[in-house]
Amino acid sequence: MTTTYNYHRLQRIVLLMLGLLLAACGTPPAGNSASTTATASGEQSQASATKTKVRLGYVPVMVFAPVFVAKERGYFEAENLDVELTPVQGGTDSVIQLAAGNFEAAVGGA
């Protein structure tokens, strides 16, 4: 029972982290629609040319498969993200690499 609970808890944490990552890279709320419309074409061409690079450390286990599915299906690219997936040995290693500035985000288990 505890293993199943931990597995589902970890799944929820991973999905939450991915949601936060995508939300953080989303567009800001629209202010004045007239100025937004006037500058949308110029900003859109610049935004499509500039992708945000995200280095993501992960522990290579099946629970993090949604990260690979998102990359394969182009969900990150649709949000203008250039995600580089880097495997790590464990959750501790991912935290160390994250603190050292080698990753912008990391997923790991306990």
Short mmCIF file of C-alpha atoms in Angstrom, two decimals:
data_model
loop_
_atom_site.label_atom_id
_atom_site.label_comp_id
_atom_site.label_asym_id
_atom_site.label_seq_id
_atom_site.Cartn_x
_atom_site.Cartn_y
_atom_site.Cartn_z
CA MET A 1 0.00 0.00 0.00
CA THR A 2 2.80 2.40 0.88
CA THR A 3 4.63 1.75 -2.39
CA THR A 4 1.49 2.44 -4.43
CA TYR A 5 0.80 5.59 -2.42
CA ASN A 6 4.38 6.83 -2.93
CA TYR A 7 4.18 6.08 -6.65
CA HIS A 8 0.98 8.08 -7.09
CA ARG A 9 2.32 10.87 -4.92
CA LEU A 10 5.46 11.05 -7.06
CA GLN A 11 3.37 11.11 -10.23
CA ARG A 12 1.38 14.06 -8.90
CA ILE A 13 4.57 15.91 -7.98
CA VAL A 14 6.06 15.39 -11.45
CA LEU A 15 2.88 16.58 -13.17
CA LEU A 16 2.73 19.59 -10.86
CA MET A 17 6.36 20.48 -11.65
CA LEU A 18 5.73 20.19 -15.39
CA GLY A 19 2.64 22.35 -15.07
CA LEU A 20 4.57 24.98 -13.14
CA LEU A 21 7.36 24.89 -15.72
CA LEU A 22 4.93 25.44 -18.57
CA ALA A 23 3.03 28.13 -16.65
CA ALA A 24 6.26 29.99 -15.86
CA CYS A 25 7.16 30.06 -19.53
CA GLY A 26 3.68 31.11 -20.67
CA THR A 27 2.72 34.50 -22.00
CA PRO A 28 1.93 37.34 -19.57
CA PRO A 29 -1.71 38.41 -19.12
CA ALA A 30 -3.02 40.75 -21.81
CA GLY A 31 -3.23 44.38 -20.76
CA ASN A 32 -4.46 46.79 -23.40
CA SER A 33 -5.87 44.78 -26.30
CA ALA A 34 -5.32 47.61 -28.80
CA SER A 35 -1.61 47.82 -28.08
CA THR A 36 -1.38 44.04 -27.91
CA THR A 37 -2.94 43.71 -31.37
CA ALA A 38 -0.71 46.40 -32.81
CA THR A 39 2.48 44.74 -31.63
CA ALA A 40 1.39 41.11 -31.90
CA SER A 41 2.78 40.50 -35.38
CA GLY A 42 6.20 41.92 -34.50
CA GLU A 43 6.39 40.12 -31.18
CA GLN A 44 5.16 36.87 -32.66
CA SER A 45 7.93 36.76 -35.26
CA GLN A 46 10.53 37.53 -32.57
CA ALA A 47 9.06 34.99 -30.15
CA SER A 48 9.07 32.21 -32.73
CA ALA A 49 12.70 32.94 -33.52
CA THR A 50 13.82 32.92 -29.86
CA LYS A 51 13.32 29.72 -27.88
CA THR A 52 13.90 29.51 -24.15
CA LYS A 53 16.54 26.91 -23.38
CA VAL A 54 15.70 24.71 -20.40
CA ARG A 55 18.15 22.12 -19.11
CA LEU A 56 16.16 19.47 -17.28
CA GLY A 57 17.81 16.86 -15.09
CA TYR A 58 15.90 13.62 -14.59
CA VAL A 59 16.30 10.24 -12.96
CA PRO A 60 15.92 7.58 -15.70
CA VAL A 61 12.91 5.69 -14.33
CA MET A 62 9.50 5.01 -15.87
CA VAL A 63 7.65 7.42 -13.60
CA PHE A 64 9.17 10.32 -15.56
CA ALA A 65 7.94 9.00 -18.92
CA PRO A 66 5.54 11.98 -19.29
CA VAL A 67 8.58 14.23 -19.74
CA PHE A 68 9.68 12.19 -22.75
CA VAL A 69 6.15 12.02 -24.14
CA ALA A 70 5.91 15.81 -23.92
CA LYS A 71 9.22 16.19 -25.75
CA GLU A 72 8.35 13.62 -28.45
CA ARG A 73 4.91 15.09 -29.10
CA GLY A 74 6.29 18.61 -29.39
CA TYR A 75 4.54 20.08 -26.36
CA PHE A 76 7.68 21.89 -25.24
CA GLU A 77 8.32 23.27 -28.74
CA ALA A 78 4.71 24.49 -28.91
CA GLU A 79 5.48 26.56 -25.81
CA ASN A 80 8.68 27.87 -27.42
CA LEU A 81 10.94 25.80 -25.15
CA ASP A 82 14.16 24.10 -26.16
CA VAL A 83 14.31 21.37 -23.51
CA GLU A 84 17.57 19.47 -23.07
CA LEU A 85 17.06 16.28 -21.04
CA THR A 86 20.05 15.15 -18.98
CA PRO A 87 20.00 11.94 -16.92
CA VAL A 88 21.31 12.01 -13.34
CA GLN A 89 22.09 9.24 -10.85
CA GLY A 90 19.40 10.14 -8.33
CA GLY A 91 17.34 12.84 -6.68
CA THR A 92 20.28 14.04 -4.61
CA ASP A 93 22.42 14.48 -7.71
CA SER A 94 19.67 16.44 -9.45
CA VAL A 95 19.34 18.81 -6.47
CA ILE A 96 23.11 19.36 -6.39
CA GLN A 97 23.22 20.06 -10.14
CA LEU A 98 20.20 22.36 -9.84
CA ALA A 99 21.81 24.32 -6.99
CA ALA A 100 25.04 24.59 -8.97
CA GLY A 101 23.16 26.18 -11.86
CA ASN A 102 23.69 23.29 -14.27
CA PHE A 103 19.91 22.80 -14.67
CA GLU A 104 16.98 25.18 -14.82
CA ALA A 105 14.68 22.38 -13.63
CA ALA A 106 14.97 18.85 -12.30
CA VAL A 107 12.72 15.91 -11.55
CA GLY A 108 13.71 13.22 -9.10
CA GLY A 109 12.48 10.78 -6.55
CA ALA A 110 13.03 10.24 -2.88
#
